[in-house]
mmCIF file of C-alpha atoms in Angstrom:
data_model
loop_
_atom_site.group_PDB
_atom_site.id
_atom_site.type_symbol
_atom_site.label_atom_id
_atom_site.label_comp_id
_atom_site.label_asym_id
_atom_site.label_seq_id
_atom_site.Cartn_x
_atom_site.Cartn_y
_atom_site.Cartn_z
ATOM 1 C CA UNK J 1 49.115 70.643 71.785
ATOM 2 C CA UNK J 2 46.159 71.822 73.848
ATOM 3 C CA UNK J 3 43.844 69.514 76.078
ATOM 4 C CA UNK J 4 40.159 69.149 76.022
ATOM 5 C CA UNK J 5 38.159 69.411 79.283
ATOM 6 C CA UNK J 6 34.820 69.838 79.996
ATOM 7 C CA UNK J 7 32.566 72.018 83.370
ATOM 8 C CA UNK J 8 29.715 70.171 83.881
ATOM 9 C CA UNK J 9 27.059 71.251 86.910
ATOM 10 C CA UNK J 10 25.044 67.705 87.481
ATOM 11 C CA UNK J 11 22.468 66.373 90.105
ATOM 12 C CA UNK J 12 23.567 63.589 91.848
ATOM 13 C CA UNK J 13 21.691 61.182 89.675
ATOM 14 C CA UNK J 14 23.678 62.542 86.583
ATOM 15 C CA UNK J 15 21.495 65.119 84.921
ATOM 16 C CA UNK J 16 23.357 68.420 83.034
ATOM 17 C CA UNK J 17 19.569 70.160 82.914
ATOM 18 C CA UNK J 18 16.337 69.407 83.887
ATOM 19 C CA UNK J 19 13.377 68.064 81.692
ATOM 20 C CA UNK J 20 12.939 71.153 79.985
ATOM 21 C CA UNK J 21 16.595 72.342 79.868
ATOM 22 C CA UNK J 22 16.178 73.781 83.144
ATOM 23 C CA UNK J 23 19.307 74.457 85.260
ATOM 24 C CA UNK J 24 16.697 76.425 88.260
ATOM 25 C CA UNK J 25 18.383 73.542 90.437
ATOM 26 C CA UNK J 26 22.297 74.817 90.277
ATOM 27 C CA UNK J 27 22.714 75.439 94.465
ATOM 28 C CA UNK J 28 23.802 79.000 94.647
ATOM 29 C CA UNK J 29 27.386 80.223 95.361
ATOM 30 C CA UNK J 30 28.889 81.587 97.970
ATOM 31 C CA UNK J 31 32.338 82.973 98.517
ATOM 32 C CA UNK J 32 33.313 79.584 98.436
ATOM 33 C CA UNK J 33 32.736 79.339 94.838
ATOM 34 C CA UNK J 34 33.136 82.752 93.663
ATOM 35 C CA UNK J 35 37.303 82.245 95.124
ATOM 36 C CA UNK J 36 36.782 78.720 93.335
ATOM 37 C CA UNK J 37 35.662 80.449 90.255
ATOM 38 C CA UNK J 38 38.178 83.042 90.127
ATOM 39 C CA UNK J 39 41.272 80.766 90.824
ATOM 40 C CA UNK J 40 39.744 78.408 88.056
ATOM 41 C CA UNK J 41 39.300 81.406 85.665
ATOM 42 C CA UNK J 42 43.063 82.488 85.556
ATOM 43 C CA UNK J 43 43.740 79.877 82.735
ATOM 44 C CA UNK J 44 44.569 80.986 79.246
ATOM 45 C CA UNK J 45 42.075 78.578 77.457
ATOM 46 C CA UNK J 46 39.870 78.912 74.572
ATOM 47 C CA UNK J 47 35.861 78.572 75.919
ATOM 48 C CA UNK J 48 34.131 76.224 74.195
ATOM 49 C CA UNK J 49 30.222 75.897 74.249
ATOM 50 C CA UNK J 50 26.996 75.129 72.479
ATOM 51 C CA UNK J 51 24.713 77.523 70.771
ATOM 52 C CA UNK J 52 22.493 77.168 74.145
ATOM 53 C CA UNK J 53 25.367 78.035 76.672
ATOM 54 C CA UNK J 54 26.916 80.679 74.599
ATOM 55 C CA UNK J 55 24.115 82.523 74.513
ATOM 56 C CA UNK J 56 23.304 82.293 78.132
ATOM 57 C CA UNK J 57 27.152 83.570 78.645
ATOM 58 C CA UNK J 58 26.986 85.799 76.273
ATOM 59 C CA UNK J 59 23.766 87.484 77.764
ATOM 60 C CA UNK J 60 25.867 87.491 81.423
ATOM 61 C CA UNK J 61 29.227 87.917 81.600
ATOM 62 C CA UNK J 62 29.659 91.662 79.261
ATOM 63 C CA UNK J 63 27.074 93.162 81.552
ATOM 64 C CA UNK J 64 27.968 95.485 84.129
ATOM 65 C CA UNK J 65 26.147 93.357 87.338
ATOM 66 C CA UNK J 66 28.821 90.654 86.186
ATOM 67 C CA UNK J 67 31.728 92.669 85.999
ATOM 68 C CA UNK J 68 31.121 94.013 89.440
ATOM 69 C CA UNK J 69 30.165 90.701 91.431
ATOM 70 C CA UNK J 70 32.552 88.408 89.637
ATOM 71 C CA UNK J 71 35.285 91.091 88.026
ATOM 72 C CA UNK J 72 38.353 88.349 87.366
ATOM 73 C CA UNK J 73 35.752 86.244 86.201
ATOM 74 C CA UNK J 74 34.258 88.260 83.536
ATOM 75 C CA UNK J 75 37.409 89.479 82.504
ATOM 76 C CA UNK J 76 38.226 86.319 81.478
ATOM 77 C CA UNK J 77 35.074 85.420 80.079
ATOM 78 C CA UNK J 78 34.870 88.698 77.704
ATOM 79 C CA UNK J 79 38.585 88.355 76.699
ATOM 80 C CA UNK J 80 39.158 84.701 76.394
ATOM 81 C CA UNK J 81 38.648 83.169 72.705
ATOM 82 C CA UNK J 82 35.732 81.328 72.307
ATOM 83 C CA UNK J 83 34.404 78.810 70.057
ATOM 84 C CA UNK J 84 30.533 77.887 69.257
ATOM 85 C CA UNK J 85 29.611 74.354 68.019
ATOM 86 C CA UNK J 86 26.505 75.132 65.788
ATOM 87 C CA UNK J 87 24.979 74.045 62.794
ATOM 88 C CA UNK J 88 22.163 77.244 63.248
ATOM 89 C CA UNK J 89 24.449 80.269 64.519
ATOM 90 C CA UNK J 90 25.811 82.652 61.862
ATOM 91 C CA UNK J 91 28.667 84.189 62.298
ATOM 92 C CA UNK J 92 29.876 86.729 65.403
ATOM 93 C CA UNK J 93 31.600 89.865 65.324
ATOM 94 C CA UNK J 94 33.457 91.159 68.236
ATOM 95 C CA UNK J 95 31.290 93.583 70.699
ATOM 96 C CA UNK J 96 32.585 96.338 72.489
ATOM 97 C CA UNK J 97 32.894 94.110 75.540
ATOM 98 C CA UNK J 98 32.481 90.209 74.557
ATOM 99 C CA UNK J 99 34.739 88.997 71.613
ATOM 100 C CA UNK J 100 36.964 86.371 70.138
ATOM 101 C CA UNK J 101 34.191 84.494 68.761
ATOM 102 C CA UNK J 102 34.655 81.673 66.383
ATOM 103 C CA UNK J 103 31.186 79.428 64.898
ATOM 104 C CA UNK J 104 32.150 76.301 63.676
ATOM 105 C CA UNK J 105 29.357 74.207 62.348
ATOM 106 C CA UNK J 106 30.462 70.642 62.679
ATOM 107 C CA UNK J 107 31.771 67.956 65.000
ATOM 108 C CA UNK J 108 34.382 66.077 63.383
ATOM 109 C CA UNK J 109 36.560 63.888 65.464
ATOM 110 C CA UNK J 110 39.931 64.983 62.576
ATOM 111 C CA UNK J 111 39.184 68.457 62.509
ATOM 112 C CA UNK J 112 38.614 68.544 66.287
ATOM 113 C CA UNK J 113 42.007 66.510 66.656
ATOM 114 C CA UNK J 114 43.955 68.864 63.943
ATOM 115 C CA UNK J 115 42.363 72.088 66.057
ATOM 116 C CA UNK J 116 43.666 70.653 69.342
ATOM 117 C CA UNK J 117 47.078 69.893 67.834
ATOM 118 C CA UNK J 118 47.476 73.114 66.138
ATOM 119 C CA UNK J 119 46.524 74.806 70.195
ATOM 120 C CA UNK J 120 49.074 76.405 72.261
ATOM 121 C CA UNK J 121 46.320 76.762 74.725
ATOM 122 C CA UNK J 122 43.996 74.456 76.278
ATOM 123 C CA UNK J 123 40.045 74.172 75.161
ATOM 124 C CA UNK J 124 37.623 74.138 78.465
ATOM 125 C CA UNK J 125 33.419 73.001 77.290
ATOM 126 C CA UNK J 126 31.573 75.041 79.519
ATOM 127 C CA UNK J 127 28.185 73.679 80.594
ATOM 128 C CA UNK J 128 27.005 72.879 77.042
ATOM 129 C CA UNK J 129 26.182 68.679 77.979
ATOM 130 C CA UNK J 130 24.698 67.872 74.604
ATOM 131 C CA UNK J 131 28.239 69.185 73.467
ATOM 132 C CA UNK J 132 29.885 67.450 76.095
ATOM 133 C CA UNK J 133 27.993 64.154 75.228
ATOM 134 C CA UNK J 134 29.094 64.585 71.392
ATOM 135 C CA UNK J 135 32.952 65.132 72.326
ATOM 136 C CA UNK J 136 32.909 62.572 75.043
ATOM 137 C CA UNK J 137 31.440 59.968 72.209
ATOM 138 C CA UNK J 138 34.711 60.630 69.902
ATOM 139 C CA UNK J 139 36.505 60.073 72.824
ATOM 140 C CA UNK J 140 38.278 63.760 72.747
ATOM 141 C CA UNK J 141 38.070 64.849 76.369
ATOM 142 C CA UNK J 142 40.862 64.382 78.391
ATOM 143 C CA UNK J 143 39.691 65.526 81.707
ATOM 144 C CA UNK J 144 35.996 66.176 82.952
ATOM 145 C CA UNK J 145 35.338 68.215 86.000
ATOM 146 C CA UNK J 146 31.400 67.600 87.352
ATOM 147 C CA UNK J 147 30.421 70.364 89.637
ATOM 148 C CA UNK J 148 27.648 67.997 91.376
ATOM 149 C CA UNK J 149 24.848 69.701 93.061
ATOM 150 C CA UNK J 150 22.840 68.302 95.939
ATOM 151 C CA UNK J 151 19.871 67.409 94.537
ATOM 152 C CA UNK J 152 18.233 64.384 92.910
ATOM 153 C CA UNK J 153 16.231 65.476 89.634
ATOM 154 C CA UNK J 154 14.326 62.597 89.014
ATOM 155 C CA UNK J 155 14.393 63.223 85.230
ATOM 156 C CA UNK J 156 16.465 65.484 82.687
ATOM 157 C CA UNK J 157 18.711 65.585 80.276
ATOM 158 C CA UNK J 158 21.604 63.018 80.841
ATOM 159 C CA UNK J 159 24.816 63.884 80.599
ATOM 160 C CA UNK J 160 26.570 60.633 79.313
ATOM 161 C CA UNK J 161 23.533 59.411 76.836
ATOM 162 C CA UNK J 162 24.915 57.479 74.880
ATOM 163 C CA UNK J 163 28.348 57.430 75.902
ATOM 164 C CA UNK J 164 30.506 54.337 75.484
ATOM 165 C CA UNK J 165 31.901 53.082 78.554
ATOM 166 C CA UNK J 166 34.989 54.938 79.554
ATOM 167 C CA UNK J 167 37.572 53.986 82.555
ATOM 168 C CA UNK J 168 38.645 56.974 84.380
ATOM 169 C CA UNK J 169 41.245 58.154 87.150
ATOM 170 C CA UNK J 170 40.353 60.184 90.188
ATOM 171 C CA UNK J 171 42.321 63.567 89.936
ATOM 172 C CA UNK J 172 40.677 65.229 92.475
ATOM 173 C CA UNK J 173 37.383 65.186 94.804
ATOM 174 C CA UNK J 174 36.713 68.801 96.404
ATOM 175 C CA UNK J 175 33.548 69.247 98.749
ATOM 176 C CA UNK J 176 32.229 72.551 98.920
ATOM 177 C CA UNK J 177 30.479 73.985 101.845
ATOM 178 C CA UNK J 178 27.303 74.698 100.359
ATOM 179 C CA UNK J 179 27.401 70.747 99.641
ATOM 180 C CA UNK J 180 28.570 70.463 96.457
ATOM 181 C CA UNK J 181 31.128 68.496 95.535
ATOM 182 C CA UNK J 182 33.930 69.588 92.677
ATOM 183 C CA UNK J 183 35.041 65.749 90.985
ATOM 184 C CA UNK J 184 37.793 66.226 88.581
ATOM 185 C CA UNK J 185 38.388 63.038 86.188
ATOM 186 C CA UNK J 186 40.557 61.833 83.035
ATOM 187 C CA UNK J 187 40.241 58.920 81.025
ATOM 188 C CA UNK J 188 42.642 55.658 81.761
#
């Protein structure tokens, strides 16, 4: 059975974007995080994202600049299997480059649970918050890892709107250089 986790980049005072859906605010990386990036990438999970994210990812990681500044990254990124929550998005057919695409168009806690059962891989939610909000609601992640940035936004989108209250363990706490600090958390 596979687990659900979830990549979050946050301010400090908890916000996935800004006002606007603006992520201008994400403190560049360094080597630091490119080696964190590539270590992190050598899973065998299935991506998971929003219709937002995945086409922000989808626009990156098959282009030729990523494939030279972050190759192990965008290997994994073209070749993992990925899955799009979206009610809008038709379906995607492999590209020359990016594939393994699958739309589904609803959030149901049973299907989710019968998908994650039927896994011999793990499912990783990258970026997508509103996504993250919706899983984190059904109570179906079982670790989240916040990437939190240095800076206080003042306003945004939220990342736990919503969000029952949920008791968590410490797994790990990772500062970076740059001043961002990795925290790595599943619920009790």
């Amino acid at each position: 059975m596979g687990k659900i986790g979830s990549f979050t980049h946050v301010s400090l005072d908890g916000f996935f974007a800004g006002p606007n859906g603006e992520i201008d605010w994400f403190k560049p990386g360094d080597e630091e995080d490119r080696a964190f990036a590539a270590a992190a990438s050598g899973g065998s999970g299935t991506l998971v994202f929003g219709r937002t994210t995945y086409g922000m990812m989808a626009s990156y990681w098959p282009t030729p600049e990523a494939r030279e500044e972050f190759p192990d990254v965008a290997g994994v990124m073209n070749a993992a299997p990925k899955i799009v929550f979206s009610r809008t998005m038709g379906p995607v057919k492999d590209g020359p480059i990016w594939k393994n695409v699958r739309v589904i168009r609803d959030i149901g806690r049973d299907e989710i649970l019968k998908l994650k059962r039927a896994a011999d891989r793990d499912f990783v939610i990258l970026g997508s918050g509103s996504l993250v909000q919706q899983f984190a609601r059904l109570g179906l992640i079982d670790e989240y890892q916040l990437m939190v940035n240095p800076v206080i936004l003042g306003a945004g989108k939220y990342l736990f709107k919503d969000v029952n209250r949920t008791n968590l363990e410490l797994l790990e706490a990772r500062p970076f250089r740059n001043g961002k600090v990795l925290l790595r958390y599943a619920p009790v």
